[in-house]
Short mmCIF file of C-alpha atoms in Angstrom, two decimals:
data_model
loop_
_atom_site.label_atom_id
_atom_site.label_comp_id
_atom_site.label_asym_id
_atom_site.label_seq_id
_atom_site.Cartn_x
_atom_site.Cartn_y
_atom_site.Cartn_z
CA UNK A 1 2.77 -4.96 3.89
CA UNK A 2 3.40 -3.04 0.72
CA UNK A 3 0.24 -1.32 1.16
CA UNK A 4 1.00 -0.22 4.56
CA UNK A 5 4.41 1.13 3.61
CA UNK A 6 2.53 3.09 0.87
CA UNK A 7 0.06 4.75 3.08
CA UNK A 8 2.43 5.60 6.31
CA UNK A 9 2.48 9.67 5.68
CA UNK A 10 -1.74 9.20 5.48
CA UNK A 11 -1.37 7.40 9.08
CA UNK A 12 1.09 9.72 10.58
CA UNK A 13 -1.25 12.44 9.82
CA UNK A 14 -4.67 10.79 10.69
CA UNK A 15 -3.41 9.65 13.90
CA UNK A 16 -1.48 13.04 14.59
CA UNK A 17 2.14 12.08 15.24
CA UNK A 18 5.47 13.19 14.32
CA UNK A 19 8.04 11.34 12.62
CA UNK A 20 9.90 10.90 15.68
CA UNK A 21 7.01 9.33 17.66
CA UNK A 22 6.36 7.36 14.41
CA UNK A 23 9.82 6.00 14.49
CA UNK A 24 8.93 4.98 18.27
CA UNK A 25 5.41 3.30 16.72
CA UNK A 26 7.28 1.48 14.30
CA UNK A 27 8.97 -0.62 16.99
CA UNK A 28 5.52 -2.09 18.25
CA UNK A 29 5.33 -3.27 14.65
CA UNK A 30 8.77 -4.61 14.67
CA UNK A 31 7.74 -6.33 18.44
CA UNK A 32 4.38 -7.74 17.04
CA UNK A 33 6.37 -9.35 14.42
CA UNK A 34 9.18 -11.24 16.18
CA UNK A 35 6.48 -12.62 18.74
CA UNK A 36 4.41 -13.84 16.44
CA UNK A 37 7.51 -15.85 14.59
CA UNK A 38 8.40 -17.29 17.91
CA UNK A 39 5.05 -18.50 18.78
CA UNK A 40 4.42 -19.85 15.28
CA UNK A 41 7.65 -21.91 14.68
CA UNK A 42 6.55 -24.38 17.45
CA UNK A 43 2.86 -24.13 16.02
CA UNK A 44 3.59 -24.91 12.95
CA UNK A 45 5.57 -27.86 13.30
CA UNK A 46 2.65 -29.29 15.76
CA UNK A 47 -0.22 -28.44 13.79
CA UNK A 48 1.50 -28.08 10.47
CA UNK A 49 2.25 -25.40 8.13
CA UNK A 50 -1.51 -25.64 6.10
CA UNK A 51 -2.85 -24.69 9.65
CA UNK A 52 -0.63 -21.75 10.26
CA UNK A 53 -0.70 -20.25 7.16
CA UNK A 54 -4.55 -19.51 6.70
CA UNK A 55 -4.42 -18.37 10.27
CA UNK A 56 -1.85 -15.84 9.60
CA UNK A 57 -2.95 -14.51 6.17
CA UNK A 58 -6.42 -13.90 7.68
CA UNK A 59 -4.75 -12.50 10.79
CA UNK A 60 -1.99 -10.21 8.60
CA UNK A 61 -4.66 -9.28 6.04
CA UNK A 62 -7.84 -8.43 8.31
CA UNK A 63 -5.03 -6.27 10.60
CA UNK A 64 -4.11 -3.98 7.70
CA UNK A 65 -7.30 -2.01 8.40
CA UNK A 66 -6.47 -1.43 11.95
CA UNK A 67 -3.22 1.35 11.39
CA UNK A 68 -6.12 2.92 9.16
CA UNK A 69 -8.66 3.69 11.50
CA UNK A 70 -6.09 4.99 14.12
CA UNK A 71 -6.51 8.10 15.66
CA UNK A 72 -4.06 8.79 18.30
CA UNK A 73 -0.59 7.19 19.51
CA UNK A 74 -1.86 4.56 21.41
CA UNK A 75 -4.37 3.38 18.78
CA UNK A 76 -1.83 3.48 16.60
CA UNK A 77 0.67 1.43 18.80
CA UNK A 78 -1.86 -1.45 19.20
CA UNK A 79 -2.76 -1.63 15.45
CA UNK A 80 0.70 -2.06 14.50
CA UNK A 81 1.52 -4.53 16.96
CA UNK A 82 -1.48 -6.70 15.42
CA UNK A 83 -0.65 -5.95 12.17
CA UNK A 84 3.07 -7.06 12.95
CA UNK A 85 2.07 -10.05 15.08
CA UNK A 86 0.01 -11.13 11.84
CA UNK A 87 2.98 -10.57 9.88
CA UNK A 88 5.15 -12.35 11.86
CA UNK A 89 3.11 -15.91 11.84
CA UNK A 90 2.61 -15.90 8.08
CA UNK A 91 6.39 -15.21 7.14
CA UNK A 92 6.96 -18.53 9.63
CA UNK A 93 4.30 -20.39 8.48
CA UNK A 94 4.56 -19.64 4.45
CA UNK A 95 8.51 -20.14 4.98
CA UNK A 96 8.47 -23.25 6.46
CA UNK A 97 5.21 -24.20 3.75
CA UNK A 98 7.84 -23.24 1.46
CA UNK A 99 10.53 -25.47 2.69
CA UNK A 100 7.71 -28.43 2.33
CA UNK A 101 7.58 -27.70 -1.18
CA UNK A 102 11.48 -27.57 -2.11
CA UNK A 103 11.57 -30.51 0.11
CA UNK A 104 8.97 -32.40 -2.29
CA UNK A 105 10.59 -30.69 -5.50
CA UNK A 106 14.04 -32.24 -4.66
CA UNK A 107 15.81 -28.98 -5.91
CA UNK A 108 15.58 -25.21 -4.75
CA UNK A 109 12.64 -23.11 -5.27
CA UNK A 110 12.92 -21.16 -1.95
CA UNK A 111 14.49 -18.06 -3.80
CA UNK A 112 11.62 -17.55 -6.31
CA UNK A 113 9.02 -17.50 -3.49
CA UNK A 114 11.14 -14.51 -1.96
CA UNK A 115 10.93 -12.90 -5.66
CA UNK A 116 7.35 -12.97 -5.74
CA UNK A 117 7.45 -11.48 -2.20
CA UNK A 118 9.26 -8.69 -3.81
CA UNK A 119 6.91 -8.40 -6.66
CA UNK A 120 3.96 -7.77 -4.20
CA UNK A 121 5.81 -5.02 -3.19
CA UNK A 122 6.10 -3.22 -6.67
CA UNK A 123 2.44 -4.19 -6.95
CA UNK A 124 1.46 -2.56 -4.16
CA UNK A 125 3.43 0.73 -4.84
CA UNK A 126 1.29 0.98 -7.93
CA UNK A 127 -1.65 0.61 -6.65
CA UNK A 128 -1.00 2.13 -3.41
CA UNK A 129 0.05 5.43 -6.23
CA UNK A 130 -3.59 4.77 -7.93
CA UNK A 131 -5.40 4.83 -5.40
CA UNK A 132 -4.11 7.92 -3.88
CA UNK A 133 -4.75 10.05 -7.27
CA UNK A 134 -7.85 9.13 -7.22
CA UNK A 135 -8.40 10.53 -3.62
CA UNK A 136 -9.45 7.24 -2.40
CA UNK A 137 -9.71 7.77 1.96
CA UNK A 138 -6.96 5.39 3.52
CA UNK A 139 -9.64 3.31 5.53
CA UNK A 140 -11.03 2.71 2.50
CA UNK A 141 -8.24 1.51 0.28
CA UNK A 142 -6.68 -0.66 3.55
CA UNK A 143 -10.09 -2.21 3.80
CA UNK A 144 -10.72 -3.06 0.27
CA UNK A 145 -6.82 -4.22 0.53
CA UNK A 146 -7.14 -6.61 3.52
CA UNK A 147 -10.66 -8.42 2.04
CA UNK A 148 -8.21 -9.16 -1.25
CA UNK A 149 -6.48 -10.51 1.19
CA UNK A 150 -8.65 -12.48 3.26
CA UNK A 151 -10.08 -13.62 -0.02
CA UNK A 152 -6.92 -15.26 -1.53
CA UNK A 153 -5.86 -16.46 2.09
CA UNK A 154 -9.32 -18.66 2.09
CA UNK A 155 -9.44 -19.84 -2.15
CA UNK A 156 -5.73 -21.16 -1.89
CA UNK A 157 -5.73 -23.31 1.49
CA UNK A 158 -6.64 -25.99 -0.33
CA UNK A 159 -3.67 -26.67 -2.26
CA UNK A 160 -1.30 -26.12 0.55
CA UNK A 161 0.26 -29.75 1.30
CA UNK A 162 -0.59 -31.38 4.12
CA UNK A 163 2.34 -33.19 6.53
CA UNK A 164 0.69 -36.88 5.60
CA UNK A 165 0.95 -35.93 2.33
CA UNK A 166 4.20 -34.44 2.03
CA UNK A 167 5.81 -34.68 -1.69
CA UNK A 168 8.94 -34.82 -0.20
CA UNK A 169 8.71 -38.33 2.00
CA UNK A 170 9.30 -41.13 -0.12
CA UNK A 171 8.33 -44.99 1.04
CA UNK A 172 11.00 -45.49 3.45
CA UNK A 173 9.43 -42.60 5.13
CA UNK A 174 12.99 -40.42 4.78
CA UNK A 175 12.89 -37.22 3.48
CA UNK A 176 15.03 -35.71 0.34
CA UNK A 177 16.12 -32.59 0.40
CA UNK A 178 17.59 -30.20 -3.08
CA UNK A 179 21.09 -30.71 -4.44
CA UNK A 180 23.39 -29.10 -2.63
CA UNK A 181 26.77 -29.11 -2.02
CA UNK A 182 29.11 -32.32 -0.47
CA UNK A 183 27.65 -35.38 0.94
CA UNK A 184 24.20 -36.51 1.25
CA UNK A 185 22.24 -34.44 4.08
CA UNK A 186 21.25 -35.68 7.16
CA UNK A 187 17.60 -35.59 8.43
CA UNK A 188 19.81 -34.53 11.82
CA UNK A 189 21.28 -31.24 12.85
CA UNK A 190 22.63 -29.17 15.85
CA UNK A 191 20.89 -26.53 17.03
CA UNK A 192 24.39 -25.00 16.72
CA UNK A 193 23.68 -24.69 13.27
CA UNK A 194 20.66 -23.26 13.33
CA UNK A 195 22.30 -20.24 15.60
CA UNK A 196 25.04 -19.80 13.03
CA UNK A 197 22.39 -19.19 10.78
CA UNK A 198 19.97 -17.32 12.15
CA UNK A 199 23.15 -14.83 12.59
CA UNK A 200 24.48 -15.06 9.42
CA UNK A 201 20.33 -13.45 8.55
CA UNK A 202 20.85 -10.63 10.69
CA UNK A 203 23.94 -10.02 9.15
CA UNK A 204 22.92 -9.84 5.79
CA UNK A 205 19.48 -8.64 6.29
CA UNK A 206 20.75 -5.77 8.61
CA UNK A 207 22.50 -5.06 5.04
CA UNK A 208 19.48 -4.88 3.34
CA UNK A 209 17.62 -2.67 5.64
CA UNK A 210 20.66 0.18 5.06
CA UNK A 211 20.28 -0.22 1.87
CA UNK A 212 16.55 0.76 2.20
CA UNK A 213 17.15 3.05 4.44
CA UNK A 214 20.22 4.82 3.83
CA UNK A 215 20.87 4.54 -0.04
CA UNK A 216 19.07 7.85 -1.61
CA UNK A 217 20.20 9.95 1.49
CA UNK A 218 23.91 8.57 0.57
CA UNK A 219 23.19 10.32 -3.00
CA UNK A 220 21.33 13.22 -2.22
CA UNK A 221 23.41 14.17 1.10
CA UNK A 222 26.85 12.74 0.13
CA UNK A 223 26.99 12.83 -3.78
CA UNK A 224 24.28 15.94 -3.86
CA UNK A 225 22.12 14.14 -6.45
CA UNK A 226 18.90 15.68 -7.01
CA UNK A 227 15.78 13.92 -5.33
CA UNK A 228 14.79 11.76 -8.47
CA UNK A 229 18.33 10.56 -8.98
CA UNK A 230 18.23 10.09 -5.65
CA UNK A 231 15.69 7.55 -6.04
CA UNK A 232 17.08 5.99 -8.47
CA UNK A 233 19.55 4.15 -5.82
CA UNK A 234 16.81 2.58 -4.18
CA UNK A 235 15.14 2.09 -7.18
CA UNK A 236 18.59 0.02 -8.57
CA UNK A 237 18.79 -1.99 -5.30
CA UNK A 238 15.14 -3.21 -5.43
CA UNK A 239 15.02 -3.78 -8.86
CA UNK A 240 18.27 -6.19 -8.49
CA UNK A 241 17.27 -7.91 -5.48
CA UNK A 242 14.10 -9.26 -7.11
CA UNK A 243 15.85 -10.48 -10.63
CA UNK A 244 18.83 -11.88 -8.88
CA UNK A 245 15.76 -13.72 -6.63
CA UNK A 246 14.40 -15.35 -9.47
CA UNK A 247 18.16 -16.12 -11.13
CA UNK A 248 18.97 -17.73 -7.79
CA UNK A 249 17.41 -20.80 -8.03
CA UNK A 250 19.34 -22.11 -10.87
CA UNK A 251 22.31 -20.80 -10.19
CA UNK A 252 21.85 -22.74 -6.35
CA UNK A 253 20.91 -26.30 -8.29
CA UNK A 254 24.20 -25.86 -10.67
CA UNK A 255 26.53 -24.40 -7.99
CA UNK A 256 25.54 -25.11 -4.69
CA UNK A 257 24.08 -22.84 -1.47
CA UNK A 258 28.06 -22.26 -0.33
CA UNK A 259 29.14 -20.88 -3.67
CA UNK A 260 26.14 -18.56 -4.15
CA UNK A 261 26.20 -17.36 -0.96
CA UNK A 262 30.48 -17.02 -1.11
CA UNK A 263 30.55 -15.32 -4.27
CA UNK A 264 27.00 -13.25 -3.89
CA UNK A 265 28.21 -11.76 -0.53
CA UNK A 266 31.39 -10.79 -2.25
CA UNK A 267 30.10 -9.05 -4.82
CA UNK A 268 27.76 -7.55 -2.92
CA UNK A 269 30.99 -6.00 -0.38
CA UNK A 270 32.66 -4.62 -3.97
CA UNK A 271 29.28 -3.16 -4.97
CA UNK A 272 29.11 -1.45 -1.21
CA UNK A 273 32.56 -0.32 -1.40
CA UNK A 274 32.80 1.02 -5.12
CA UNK A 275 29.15 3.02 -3.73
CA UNK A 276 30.40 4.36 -0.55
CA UNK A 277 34.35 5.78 -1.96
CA UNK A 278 33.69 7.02 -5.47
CA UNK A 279 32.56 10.73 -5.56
CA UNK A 280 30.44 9.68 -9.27
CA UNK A 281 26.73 9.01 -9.28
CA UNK A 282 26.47 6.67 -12.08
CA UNK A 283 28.86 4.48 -10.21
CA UNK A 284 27.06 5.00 -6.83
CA UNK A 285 24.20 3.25 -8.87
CA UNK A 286 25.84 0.29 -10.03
CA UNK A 287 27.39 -0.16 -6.65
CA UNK A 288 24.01 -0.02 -5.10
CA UNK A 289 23.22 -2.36 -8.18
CA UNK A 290 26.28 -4.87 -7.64
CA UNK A 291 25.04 -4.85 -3.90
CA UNK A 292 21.37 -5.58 -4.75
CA UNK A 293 22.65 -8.79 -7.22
CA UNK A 294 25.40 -9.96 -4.61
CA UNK A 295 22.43 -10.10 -1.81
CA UNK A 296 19.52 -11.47 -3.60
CA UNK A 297 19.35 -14.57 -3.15
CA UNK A 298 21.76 -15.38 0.01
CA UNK A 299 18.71 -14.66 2.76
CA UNK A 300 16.51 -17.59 0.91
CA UNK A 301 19.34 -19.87 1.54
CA UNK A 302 19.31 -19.58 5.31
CA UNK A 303 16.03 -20.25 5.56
CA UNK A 304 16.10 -23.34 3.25
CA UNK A 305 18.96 -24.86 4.94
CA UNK A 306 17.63 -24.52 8.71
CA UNK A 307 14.03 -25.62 7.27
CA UNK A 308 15.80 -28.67 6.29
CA UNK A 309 18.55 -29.39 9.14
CA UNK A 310 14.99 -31.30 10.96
CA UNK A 311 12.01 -32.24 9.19
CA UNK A 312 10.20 -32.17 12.20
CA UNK A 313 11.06 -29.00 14.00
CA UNK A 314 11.03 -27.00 10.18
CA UNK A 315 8.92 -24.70 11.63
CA UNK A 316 10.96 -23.88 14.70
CA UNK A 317 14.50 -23.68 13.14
CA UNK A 318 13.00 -20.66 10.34
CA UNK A 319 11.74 -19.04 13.55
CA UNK A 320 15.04 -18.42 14.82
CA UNK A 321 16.24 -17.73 11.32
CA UNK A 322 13.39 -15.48 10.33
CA UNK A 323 13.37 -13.73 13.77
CA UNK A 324 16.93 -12.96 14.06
CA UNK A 325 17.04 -11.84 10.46
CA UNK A 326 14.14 -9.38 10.90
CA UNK A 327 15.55 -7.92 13.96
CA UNK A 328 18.55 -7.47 11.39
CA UNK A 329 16.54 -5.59 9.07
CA UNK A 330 15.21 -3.42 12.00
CA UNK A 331 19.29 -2.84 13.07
CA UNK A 332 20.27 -0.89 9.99
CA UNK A 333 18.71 2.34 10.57
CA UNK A 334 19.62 2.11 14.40
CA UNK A 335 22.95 1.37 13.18
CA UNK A 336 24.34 3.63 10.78
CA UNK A 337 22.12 6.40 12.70
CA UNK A 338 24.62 7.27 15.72
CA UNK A 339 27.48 6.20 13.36
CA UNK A 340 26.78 9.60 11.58
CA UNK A 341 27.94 11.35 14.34
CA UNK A 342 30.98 10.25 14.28
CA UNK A 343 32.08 9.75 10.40
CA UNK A 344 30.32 10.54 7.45
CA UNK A 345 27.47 8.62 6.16
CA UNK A 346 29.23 7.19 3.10
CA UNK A 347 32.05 5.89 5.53
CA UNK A 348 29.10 4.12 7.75
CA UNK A 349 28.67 1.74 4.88
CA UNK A 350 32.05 -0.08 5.42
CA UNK A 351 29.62 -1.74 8.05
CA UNK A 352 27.68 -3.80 5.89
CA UNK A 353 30.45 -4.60 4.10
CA UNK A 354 32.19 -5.87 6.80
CA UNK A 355 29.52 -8.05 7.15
CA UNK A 356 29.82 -9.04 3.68
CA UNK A 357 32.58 -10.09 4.05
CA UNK A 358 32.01 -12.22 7.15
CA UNK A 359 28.84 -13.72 5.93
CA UNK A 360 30.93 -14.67 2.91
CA UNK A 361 33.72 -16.83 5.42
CA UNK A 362 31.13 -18.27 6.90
CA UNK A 363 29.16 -19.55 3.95
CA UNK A 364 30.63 -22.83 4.45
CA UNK A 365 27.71 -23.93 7.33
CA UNK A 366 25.20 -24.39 4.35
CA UNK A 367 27.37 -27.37 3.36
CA UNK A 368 25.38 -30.49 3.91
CA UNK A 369 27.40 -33.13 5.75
#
């Protein structure tokens, strides 16, 4: 997904669209996506998660080619709805695999899966950067991008856990689950829970996708930055979100899900806030900073918690979690957008914190009862 991020400008132009028709496109990507997490969830928990993810990583991988070899609107369209229906059944399947494997750690790893998520995306910036100086065609670099892909899909199936096999099940045939806070959990929840959330993700990634989308236009339009500087804020953001991901796992087993997500949603509003009011860019950047530390490793926790609520319906419960959330993420930009017409960009952000703020009341659900 990295990859494809890198190499957008090289598909707007091959295909021959504007950025406003691309910003149409994008939604087909965004559809593919959320269909193929809905379909999946059920899949997965029938036919298990070492079925779903090969499926997916061939499907995600082999589709990166497709925005590549598009040369009009429609072509385009289709590819990205492949590509994002590919997407969408790996992030279900390799979430709920994930979930198998806390499940037979007995204590969270979920976080440091989503940091190595984030790695793949620094990864691919740098060789998505390579590639271009050497004038490498886009068809070319996609292709050779998605058969690293299918290649790593097919040589690591085998060590995926199977559901008979399960770490996780001990011989009562009950399942154990990571310390977390309060009682003992049960292998029983309400589909209540799952709701609450699914929209406690949207909430917080909706967050993250201003962030992504908004932060170096608040410092080169608000705080009239230069464009490096600018970059810097995004730059900040990523780089804390993917330390604070691989922080979050200890921090979870000493503390518990409820205080993580509590205080990280807290400090995550002060970061926003201290951004969006000051009129200095250094402290823009360690707001941005604060906000990329405060968010880190909150998402993970949703999914880990509604991956657990039932065993056997894993992969159905981080559908509605994963869904939700990514329709979050595709939310910011449509958010803050038509907000700008009415009060200044910086003022927009009081949004997200907001949320925050909310997400941070509500933190309590990830209590085990």
């Amino acid at each position: 997904m990295g990859m494809w991020i890198v190499h957008i400008p090289a598909v707007e132009q091959r295909a021959g669209v504007s950025h406003a028709v691309l910003g149409w496109l994008l939604l087909f990507l965004g559809a593919g996506a959320f269909a193929g997490m809905q379909l999946c969830g059920p899949l997965t928990d029938r036919y298990g998660s070492h079925r779903i993810v090969p499926a997916g990583g061939v499907l995600c991988s082999a589709a990166l080619v497709l925005p590549g070899l598009a040369e009009g609107p429609w072509t385009l369209a289709a590819a990205l709805l492949v590509l994002g229906f590919g997407n969408g059944c790996l992030d279900v399947g390799m979430n709920t695999h994930a979930v198998q494997v806390e499940r037979g750690y007995g204590r969270p790893v979920m976080s440091a899966f989503h940091a190595v998520f984030s790695v793949g995306g620094v990864l691919a910036a740098l060789a998505g950067a390579r590639s271009l100086s050497w004038g490498w065609s886009t068809p070319l670099t996609l292709g050779c991008v998605a058969a690293l892909g299918v290649a790593v899909t097919l040589l690591t199936t085998a060590g995926l856990l199977r559901p008979d096999t399960e770490a996780g099940r001990d011989a009562a045939g009950k399942t154990t689950a990571p310390a977390t806070d309060g009682a003992p959990a049960r292998t029983r929840g309400t589909p209540s829970r799952v709701w609450v959330l699914a929209v406690l993700a949207l909430a917080l990634m909706l967050c993250e996708g201003v962030a992504n989308d908004w932060s170096v236009l608040h410092l080169r339009d608000v705080l009239g930055a230069s464009a490096p500087t600018a970059a810097l804020a995004y730059g900040a953001f990523a780089t804390a979100m993917t330390i604070g991901r691989f922080a979050t796992d200890r921090v979870v087993l000493r503390f518990g899900p409820v205080r993580l997500v509590r205080y990280g949603t807290a400090l995550a509003a002060v970061g926003l806030t201290a951004a969006a009011l000051t009129p200095w860019v250094p402290l823009a950047l360690a707001g941005w900073t604060l906000f990329g530390i405060g968010l880190s490793g909150c998402v993970p926790q949703f999914f880990s918690a509604a991956g657990h609520v039932d065993p056997d319906a894993s992969g159905a419960h981080v559908s509605r979690v994963a869904g939700l959330g990514y329709l979050g993420m595709l939310a910011g930009p449509a958010v803050i957008g038509p907000l700008t017409h009415a009060v200044p960009l910086n003022i927009t952000f009081l949004l997200p914190v907001a949320l925050c703020v909310l997400a941070a009341g509500a933190a309590g659900v990830l209590r085990t009862r």
